[in-house]
Short mmCIF file of C-alpha atoms and ligand atoms in Angstrom, two decimals:
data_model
loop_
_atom_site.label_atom_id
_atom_site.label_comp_id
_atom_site.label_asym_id
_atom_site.label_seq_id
_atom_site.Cartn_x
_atom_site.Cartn_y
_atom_site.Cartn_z
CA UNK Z 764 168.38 59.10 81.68
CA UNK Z 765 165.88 61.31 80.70
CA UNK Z 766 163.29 60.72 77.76
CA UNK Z 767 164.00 63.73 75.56
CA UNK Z 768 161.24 62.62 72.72
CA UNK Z 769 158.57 62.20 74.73
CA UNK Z 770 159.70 65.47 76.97
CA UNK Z 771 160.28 67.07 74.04
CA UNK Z 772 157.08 66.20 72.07
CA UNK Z 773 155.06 67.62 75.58
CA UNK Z 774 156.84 70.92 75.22
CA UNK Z 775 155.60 70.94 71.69
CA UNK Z 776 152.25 70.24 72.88
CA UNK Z 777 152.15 72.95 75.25
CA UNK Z 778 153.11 75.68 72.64
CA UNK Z 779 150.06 74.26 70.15
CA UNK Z 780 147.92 74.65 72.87
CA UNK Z 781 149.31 77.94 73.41
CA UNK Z 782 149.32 79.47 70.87
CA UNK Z 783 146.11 78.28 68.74
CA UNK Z 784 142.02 78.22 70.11
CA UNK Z 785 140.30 75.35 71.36
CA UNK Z 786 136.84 75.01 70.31
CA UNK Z 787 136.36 71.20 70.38
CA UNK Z 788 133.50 70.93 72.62
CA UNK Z 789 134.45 68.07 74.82
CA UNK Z 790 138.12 69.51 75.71
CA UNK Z 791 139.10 72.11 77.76
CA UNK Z 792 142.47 73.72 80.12
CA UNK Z 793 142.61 72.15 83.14
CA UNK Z 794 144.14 74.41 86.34
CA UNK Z 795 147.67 74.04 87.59
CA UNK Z 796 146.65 72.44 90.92
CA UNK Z 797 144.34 70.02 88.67
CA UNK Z 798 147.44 69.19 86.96
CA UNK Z 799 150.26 68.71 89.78
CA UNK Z 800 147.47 66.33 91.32
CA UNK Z 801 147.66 64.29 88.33
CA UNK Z 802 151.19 63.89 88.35
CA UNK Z 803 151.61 63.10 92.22
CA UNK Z 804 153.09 59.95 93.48
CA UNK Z 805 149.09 58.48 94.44
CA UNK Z 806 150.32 57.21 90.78
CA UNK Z 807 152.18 54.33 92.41
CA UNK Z 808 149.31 53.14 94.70
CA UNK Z 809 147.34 50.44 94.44
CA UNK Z 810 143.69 50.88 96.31
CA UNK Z 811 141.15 48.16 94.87
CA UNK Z 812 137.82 48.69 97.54
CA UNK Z 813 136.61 51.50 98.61
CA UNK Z 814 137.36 54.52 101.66
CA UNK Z 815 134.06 53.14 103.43
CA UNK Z 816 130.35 54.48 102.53
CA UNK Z 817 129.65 56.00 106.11
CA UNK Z 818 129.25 59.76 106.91
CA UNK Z 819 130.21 61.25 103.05
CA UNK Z 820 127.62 63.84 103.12
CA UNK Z 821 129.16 66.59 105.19
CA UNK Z 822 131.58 69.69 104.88
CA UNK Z 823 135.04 68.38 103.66
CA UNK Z 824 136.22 68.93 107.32
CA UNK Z 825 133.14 66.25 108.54
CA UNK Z 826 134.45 63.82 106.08
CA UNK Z 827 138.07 63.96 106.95
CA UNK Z 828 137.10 63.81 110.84
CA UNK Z 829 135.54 60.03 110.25
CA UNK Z 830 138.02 57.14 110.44
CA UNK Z 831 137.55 55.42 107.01
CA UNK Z 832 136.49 51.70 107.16
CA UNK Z 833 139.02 49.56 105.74
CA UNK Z 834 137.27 48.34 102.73
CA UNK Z 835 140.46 47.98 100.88
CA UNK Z 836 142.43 44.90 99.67
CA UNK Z 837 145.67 46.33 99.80
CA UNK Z 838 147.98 48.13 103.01
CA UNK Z 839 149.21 51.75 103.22
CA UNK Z 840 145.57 53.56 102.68
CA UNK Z 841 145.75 56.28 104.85
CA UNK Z 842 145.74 59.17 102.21
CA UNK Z 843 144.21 57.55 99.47
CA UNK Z 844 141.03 56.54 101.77
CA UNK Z 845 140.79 60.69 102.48
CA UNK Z 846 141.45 61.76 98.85
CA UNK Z 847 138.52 59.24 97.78
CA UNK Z 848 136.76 60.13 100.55
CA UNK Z 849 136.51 64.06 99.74
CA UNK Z 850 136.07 62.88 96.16
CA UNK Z 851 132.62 61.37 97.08
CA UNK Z 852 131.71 64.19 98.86
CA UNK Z 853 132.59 67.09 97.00
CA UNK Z 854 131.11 65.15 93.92
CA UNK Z 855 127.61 64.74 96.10
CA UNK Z 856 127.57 68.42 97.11
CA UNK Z 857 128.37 69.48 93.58
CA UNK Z 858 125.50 67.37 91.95
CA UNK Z 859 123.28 67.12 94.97
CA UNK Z 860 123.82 63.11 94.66
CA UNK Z 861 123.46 60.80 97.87
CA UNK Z 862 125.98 58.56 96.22
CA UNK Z 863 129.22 59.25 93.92
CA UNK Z 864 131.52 57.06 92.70
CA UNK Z 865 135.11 58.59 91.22
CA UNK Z 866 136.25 55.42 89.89
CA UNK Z 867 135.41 55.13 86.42
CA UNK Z 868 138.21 55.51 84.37
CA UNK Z 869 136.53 56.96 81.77
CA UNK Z 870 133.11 58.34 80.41
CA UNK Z 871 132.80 54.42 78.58
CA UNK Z 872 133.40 52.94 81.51
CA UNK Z 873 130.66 54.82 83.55
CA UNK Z 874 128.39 53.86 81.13
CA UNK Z 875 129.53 49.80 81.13
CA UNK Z 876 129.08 49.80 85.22
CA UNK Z 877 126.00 51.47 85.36
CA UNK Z 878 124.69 48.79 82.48
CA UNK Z 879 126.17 46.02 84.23
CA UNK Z 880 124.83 46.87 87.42
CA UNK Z 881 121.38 47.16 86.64
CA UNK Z 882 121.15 44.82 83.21
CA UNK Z 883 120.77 41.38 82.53
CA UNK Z 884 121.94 40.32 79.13
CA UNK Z 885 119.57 41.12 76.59
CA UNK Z 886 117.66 43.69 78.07
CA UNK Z 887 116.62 46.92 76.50
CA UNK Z 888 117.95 50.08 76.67
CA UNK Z 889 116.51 53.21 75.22
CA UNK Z 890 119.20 55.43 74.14
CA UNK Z 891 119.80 58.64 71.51
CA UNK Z 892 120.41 57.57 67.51
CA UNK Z 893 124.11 57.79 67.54
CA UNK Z 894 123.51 59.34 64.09
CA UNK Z 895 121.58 61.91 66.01
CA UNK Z 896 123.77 63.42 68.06
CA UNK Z 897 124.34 60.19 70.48
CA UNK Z 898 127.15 58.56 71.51
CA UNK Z 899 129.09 55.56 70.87
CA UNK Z 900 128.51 53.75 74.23
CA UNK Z 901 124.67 53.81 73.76
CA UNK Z 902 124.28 51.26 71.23
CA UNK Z 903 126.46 51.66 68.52
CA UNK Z 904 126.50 48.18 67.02
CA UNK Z 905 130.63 48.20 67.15
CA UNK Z 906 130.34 48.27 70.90
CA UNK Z 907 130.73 45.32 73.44
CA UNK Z 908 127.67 46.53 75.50
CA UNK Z 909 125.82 46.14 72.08
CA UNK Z 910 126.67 42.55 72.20
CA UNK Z 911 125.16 41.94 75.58
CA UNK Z 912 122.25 44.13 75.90
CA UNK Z 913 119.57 45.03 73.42
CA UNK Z 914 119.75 48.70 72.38
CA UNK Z 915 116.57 50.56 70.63
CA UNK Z 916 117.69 54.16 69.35
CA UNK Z 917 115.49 57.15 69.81
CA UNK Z 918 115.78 60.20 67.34
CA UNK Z 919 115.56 63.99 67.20
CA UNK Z 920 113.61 66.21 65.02
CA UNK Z 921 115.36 67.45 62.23
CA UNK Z 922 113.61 71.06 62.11
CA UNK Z 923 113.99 71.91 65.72
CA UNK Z 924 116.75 69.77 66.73
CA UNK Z 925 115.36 68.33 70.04
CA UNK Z 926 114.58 64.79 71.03
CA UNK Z 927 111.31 63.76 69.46
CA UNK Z 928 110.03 63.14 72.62
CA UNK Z 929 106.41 61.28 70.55
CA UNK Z 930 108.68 58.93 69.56
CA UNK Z 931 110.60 58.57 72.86
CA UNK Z 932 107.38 58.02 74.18
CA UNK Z 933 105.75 55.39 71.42
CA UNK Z 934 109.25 53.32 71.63
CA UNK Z 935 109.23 53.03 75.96
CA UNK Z 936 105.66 51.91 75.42
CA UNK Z 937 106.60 49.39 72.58
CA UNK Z 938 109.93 48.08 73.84
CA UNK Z 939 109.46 48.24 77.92
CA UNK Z 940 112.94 49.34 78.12
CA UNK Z 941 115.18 48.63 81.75
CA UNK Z 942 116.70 51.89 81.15
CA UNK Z 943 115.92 54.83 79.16
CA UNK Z 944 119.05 57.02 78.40
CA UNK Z 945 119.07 60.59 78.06
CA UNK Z 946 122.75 61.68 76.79
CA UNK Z 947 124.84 62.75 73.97
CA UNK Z 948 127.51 64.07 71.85
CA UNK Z 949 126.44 66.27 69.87
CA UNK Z 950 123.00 68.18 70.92
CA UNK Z 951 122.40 71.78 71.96
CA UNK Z 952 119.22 71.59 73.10
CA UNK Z 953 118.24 71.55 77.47
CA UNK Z 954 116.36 68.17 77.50
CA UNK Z 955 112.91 68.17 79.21
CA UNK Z 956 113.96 65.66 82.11
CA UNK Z 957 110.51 66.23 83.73
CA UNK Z 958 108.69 64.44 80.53
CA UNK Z 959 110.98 61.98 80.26
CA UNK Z 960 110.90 61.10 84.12
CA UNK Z 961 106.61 61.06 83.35
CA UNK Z 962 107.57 58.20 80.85
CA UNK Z 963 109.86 56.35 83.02
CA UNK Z 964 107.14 56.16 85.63
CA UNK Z 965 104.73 53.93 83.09
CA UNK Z 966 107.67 51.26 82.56
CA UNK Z 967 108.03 48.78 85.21
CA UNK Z 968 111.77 48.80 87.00
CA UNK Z 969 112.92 51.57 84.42
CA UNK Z 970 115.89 53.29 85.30
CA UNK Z 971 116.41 56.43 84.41
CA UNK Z 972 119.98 57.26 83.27
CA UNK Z 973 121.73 60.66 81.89
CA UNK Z 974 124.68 60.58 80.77
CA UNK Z 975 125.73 64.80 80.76
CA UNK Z 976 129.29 64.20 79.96
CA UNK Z 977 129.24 67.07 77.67
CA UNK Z 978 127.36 69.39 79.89
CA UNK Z 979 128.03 68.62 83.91
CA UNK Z 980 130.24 71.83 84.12
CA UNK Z 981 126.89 73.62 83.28
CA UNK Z 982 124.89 71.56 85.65
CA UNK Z 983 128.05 72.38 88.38
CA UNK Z 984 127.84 75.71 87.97
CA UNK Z 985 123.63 76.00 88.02
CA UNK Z 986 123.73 77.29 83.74
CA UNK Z 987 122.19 73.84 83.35
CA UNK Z 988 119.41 71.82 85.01
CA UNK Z 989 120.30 68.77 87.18
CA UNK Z 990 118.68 65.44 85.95
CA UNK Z 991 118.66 64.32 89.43
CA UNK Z 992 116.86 67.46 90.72
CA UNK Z 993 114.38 66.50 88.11
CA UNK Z 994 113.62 62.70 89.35
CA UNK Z 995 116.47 61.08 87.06
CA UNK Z 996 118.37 57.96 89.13
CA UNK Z 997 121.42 57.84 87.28
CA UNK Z 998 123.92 60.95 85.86
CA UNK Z 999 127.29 59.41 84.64
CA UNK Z 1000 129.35 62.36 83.20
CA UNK Z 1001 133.37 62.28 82.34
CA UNK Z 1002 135.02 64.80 84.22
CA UNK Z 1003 137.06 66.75 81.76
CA UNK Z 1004 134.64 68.33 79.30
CA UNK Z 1005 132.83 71.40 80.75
CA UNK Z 1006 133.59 70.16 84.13
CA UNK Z 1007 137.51 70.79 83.76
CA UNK Z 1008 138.88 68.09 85.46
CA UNK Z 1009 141.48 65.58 85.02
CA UNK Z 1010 140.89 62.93 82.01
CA UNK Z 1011 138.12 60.62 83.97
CA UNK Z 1012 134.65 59.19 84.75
CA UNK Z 1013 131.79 59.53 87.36
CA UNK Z 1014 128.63 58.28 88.23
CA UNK Z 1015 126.25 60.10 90.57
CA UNK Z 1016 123.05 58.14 91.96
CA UNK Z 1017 120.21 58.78 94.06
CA UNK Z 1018 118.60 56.38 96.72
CA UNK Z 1019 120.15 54.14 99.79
CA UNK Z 1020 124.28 53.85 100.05
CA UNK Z 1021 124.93 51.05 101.57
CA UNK Z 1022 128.19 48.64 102.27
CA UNK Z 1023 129.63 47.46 98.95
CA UNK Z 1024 130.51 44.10 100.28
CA UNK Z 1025 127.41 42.91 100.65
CA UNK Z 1026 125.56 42.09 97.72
CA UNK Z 1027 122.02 44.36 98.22
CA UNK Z 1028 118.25 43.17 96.61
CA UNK Z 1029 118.37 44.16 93.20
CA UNK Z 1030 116.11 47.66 93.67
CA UNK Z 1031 115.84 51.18 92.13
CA UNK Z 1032 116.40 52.09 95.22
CA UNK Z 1033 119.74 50.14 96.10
CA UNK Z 1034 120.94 51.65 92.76
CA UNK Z 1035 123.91 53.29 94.29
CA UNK Z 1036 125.26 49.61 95.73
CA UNK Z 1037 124.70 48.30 92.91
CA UNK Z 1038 126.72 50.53 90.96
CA UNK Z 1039 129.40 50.35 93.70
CA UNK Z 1040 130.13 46.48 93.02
CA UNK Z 1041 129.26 46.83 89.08
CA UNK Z 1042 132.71 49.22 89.29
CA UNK Z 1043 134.83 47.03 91.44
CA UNK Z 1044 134.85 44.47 90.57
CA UNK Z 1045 132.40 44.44 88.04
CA UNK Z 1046 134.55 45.92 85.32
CA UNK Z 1047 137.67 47.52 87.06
CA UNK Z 1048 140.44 46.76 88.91
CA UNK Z 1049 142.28 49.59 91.03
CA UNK Z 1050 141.35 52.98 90.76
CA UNK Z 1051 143.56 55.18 89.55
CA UNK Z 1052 144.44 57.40 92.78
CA UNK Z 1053 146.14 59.82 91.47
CA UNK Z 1054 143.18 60.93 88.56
CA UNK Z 1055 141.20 60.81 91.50
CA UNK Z 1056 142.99 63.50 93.51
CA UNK Z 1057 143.17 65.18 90.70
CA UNK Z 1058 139.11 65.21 90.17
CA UNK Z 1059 138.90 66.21 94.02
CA UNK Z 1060 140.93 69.08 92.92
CA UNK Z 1061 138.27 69.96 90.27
CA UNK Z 1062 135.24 69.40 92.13
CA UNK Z 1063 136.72 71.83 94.63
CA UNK Z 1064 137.14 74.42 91.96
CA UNK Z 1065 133.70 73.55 91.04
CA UNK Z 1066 132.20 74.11 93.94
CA UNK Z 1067 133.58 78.20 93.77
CA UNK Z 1068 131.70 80.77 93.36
CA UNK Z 1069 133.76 81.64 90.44
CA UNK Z 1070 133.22 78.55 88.56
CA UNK Z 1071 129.48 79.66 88.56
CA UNK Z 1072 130.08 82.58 86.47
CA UNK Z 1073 132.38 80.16 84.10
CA UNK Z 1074 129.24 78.08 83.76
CA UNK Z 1075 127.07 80.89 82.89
CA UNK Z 1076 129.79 82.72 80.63
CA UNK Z 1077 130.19 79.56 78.61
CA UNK Z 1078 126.86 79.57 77.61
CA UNK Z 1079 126.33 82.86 76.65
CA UNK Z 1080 129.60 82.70 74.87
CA UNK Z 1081 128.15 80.13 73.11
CA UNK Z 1082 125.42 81.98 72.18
CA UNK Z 1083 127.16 84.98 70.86
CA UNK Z 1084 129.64 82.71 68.64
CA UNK Z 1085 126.31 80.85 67.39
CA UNK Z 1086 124.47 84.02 66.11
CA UNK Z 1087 127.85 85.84 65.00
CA UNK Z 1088 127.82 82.32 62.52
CA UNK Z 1089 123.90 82.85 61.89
CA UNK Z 1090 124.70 85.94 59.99
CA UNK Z 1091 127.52 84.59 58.70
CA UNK Z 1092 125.37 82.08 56.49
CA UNK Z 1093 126.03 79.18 58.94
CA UNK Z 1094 123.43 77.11 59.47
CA UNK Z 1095 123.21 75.60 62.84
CA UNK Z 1096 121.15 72.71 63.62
CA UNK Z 1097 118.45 73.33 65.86
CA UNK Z 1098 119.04 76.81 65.08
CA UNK Z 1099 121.15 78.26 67.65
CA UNK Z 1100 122.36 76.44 71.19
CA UNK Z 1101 121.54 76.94 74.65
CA UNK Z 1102 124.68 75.10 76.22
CA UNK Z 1103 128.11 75.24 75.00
CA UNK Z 1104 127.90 73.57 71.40
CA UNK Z 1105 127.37 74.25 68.32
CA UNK Z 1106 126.56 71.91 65.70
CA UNK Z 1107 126.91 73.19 61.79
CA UNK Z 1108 125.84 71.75 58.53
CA UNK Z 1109 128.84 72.72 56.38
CA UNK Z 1110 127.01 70.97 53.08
CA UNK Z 1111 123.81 72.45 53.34
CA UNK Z 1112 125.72 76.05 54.25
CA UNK Z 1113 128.92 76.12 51.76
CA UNK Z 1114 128.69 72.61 50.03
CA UNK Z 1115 131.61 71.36 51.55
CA UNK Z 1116 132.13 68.44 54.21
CA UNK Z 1117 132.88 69.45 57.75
CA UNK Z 1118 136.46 67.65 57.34
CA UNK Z 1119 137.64 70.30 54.80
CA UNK Z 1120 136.54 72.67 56.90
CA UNK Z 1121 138.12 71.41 60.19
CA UNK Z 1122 141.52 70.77 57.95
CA UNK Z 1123 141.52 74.19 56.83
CA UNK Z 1124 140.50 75.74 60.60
CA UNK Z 1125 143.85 73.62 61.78
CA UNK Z 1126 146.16 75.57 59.33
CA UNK Z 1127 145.66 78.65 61.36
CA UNK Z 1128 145.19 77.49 64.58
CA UNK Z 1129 141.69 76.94 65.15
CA UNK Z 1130 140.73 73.39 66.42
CA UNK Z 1131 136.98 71.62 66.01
CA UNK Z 1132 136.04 68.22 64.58
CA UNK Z 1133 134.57 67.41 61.62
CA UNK Z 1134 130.91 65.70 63.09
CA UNK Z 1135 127.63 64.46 61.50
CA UNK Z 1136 124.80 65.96 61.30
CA UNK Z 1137 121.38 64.18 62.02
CA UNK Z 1138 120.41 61.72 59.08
CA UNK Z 1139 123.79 62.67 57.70
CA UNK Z 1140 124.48 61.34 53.82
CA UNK Z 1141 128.03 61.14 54.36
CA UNK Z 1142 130.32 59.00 55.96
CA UNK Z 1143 131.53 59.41 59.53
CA UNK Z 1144 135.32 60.07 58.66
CA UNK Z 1145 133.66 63.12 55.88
CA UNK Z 1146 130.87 63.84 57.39
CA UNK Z 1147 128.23 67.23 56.79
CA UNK Z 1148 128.83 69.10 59.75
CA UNK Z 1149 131.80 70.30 62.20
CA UNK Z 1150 130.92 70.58 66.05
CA UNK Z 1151 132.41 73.59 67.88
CA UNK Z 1152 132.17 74.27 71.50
CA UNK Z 1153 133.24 77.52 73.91
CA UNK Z 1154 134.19 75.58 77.31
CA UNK Z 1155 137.74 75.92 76.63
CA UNK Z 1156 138.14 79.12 75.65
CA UNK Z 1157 136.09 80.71 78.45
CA UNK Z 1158 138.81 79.07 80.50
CA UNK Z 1159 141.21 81.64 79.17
CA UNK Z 1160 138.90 84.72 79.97
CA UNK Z 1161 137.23 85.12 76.33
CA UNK Z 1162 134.13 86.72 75.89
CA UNK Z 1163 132.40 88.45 73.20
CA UNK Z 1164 134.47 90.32 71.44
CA UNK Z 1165 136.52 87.39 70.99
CA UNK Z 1166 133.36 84.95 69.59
CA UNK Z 1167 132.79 87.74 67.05
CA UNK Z 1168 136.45 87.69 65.88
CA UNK Z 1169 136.37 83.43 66.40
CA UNK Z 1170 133.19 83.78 63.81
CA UNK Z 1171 134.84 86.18 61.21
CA UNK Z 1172 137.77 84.37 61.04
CA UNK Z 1173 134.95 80.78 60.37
CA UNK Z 1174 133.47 83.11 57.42
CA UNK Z 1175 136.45 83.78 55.90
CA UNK Z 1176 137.73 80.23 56.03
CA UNK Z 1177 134.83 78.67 55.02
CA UNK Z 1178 134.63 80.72 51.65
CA UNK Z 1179 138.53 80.36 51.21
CA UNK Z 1180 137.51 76.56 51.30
CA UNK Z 1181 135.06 77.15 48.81
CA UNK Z 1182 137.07 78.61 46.34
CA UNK Z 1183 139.20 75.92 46.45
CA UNK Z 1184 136.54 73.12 45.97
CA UNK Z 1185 135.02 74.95 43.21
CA UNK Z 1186 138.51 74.76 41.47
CA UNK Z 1187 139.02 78.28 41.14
CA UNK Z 1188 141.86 78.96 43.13
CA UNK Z 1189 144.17 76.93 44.15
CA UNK Z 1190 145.66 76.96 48.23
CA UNK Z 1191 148.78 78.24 47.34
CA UNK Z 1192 147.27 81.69 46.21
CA UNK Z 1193 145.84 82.16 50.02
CA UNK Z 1194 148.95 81.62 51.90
CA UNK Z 1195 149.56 84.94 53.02
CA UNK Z 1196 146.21 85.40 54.06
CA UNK Z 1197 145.99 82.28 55.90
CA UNK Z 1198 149.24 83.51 57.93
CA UNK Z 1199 147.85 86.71 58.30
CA UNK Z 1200 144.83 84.84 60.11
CA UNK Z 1201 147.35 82.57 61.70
CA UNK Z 1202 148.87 85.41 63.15
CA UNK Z 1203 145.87 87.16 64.46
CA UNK Z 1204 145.04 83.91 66.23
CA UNK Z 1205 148.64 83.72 67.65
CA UNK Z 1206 148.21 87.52 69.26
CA UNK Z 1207 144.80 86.70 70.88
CA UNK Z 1208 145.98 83.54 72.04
CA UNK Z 1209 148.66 85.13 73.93
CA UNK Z 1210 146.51 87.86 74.99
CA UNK Z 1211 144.47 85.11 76.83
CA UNK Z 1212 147.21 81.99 77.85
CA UNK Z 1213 146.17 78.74 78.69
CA UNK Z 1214 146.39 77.96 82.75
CA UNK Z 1215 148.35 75.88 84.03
CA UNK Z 1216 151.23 75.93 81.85
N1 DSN G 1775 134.73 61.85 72.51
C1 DSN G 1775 133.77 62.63 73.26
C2 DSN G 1775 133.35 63.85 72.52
O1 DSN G 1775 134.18 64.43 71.84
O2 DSN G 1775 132.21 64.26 72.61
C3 DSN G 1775 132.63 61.83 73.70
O3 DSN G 1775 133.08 60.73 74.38
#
């Protein structure tokens, strides 16, 4: 018998994302293939271990010509081993890595295993303010690893928007940190990985750690630099933001691979066996096979030609969307972007939170998140700003024309909302205009459909 509410409630799914705009930065539209992966029958197998470290940096046809080593703890491994094994070694290629691992299953749990592989409890990590523009899993206090491990927040500067790299600098020197973390959430800034490697360099057994969840679609496609390129030991990313892959985590090392049952000195340069055994078992049990076919699938769209020009179109996207609010009356920390968000203070432009905003961007299709701004006043849940991202809808072909309409329709919402704060109009009297809006989203929405569904 057949579930009709959930089947139902995914059909209703589809048509919202069919028929309104994704601009939350950190989602995007998967392909068909990406999809179909995810919901293949590698769901019902079990594969705690690993396909064997031996011979993953070849051509896809090198990789699948090497008999795995059984490394596994459970039977019936012959297509999981190859799926995991192109995995790794699309994932190296993509992010010129010597070592990948596709098990995390999430960005969270990237983070945790590279921590845990390198960390002792109570050691220091240097990560982004959280207030800032960081994220959660770099010290917030409400976190486990900020139980374990002692986290020291770095900030940016409020007029340009960057990491204050002075004070980047001052804190390493103060707190001799075992890992400084570049990464975030909400930045639009290219961070200077070069000066932060020269940093790294004056700390003792300092591992250097970016987490580009938000931007390793960018970094994929060459529109972003590569902290590993730049002397970095550690990217972990998640694997469905710019990258467009399933729902997932990875972490991407430099320095020796060797065999994960054997427990290596604890080095910079054994990083990548470290982090092997910090995953399983260090903090997971069986990877889930069938999210990691399903990331193959991605990295092999990645590694396209075509998926280069995404890159590069998402950015300039962004760019055009971002100056389009400019003269709109927007003001966008750090002034502009050069990746694929865009960070507003609402308050400081209109005088209203970035939650009335998003609420009122929902009504006619238009999705973002209400986010704070750096040294935000207001609380998280009604917060100054609203974050606003073009990886999505790049995905369905969008370019300028369409930012340009994306930031009219923002200008016209955001004074609609401020009419209504101010108390001198009431919702009600914009209904028509908010369907006529509605509308116009509905007809470019199907001018550009989603993939995959
Ligand atoms: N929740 C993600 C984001 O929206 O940026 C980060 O994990």
């Amino acid at each position: 018998m057949k579930d009709n509410k959930i089947f139902d409630l995914i059909e209703a799914e589809k048509q919202r994302q069919s028929e309104g705009l994704e601009l939350i930065p950190s989602e995007n539209y998967v392909s068909r293939e990406v999809l179909d992966a995810m919901g293949s029958v590698f769901t019902n197998k079990y594969s705690e271990g690993y396909p064997g470290f031996e011979h993953l940096d070849g051509s896809d046809d090198e990789v699948l010509s090497v008999e795995p080593a059984n490394h596994r703890y459970y039977g019936g491994q012959q297509n999981t081993d190859k799926v995991e094994r192109l995995a790794i070694a699309r994932a190296r290629r993509l992010f010129h890595a010597d070592h990948a691992n596709v098990q995390p299953h999430s960005g969270a749990q990237a983070n945790n295993a590279v921590y845990n592989a390198w960390l002792k409890p109570g050691d220091t990590v240097l990560g982004m303010n959280l207030g800032h523009g960081g994220h959660l899993t770099h010290g917030s206090p409400v976190t486990q690893s900020a139980k374990i491990y002692n986290f020291v927040a770095y900030g940016t500067n409020p007029e340009t928007g960057d990491i204050d790299y002075d004070e980047l600098e001052k804190l390493a020197i103060q707190y001799q940190p075992k890992i400084i973390l570049i990464g975030y959430s909400a930045f639009s800034k290219i961070p200077d990985f070069d000066r932060v490697v020269k940093i790294g360099q004056k700390i003792p057994d300092c591992l250097l750690m970016a987490d580009m969840a938000h931007v390793a679609g960018l970094i994929a496609g060459g529109a972003h630099p590569n902290p590993l390129d730049h002397g970095f030991h550690v990217m972990t990313t998640t694997t469905h933001k710019t990258l467009r892959g399933p729902r997932g985590g990875l972490i991407l090392s430099r320095g020796t691979v060797g065999s994960p049952l054997k427990k290596p000195e604890h080095t910079l340069e054994n990083i990548p066996t470290l982090i092997d055994r910090s995953v399983f078992p260090g903090t997971q049990g069986g990877p889930l096979m069938h999210i990691i076919a399903a990331k193959a699938v991605a990295f092999y769209e990645a590694e396209q030609v075509s998926f280069q020009n995404y890159a590069h179109d998402i950015v300039s996207n962004a760019k055009v969307l971002a100056d389009t609010l400019t003269t709109h009356g927007f003001k966008i920390v750090g002034g502009g972007t050069e990746n694929h968000l865009i960070l507003i203070d609402m308050m400081s432009s209109f005088g209203i939170d970035g939650k009335i905003m998003e609420v009122m961007m929902d009504k006619v299709g238009l999705t973002l998140n209400a986010n704070a701004i750096p040294n935000d006043t207001l609380p998280p849940f009604t917060p100054s700003g609203i974050r606003l991202g073009t990886a999505a809808i790049t995905t369905r072909g969008m370019s300028r024309a369409e930012m340009i309409k994306i930031g009219d329709w923002m200008r016209r919402l955001a004074e609609i909302c401020v009419e209504i704060h101010d108390g001198k109009k009431t919702e009600s009297s914009f209904a028509n205009e908010l369907e006529a809006i509605r509308e116009e989203v509905r007809q470019i929405a199907e001018i550009f459909p989603v993939p995959g569904i």
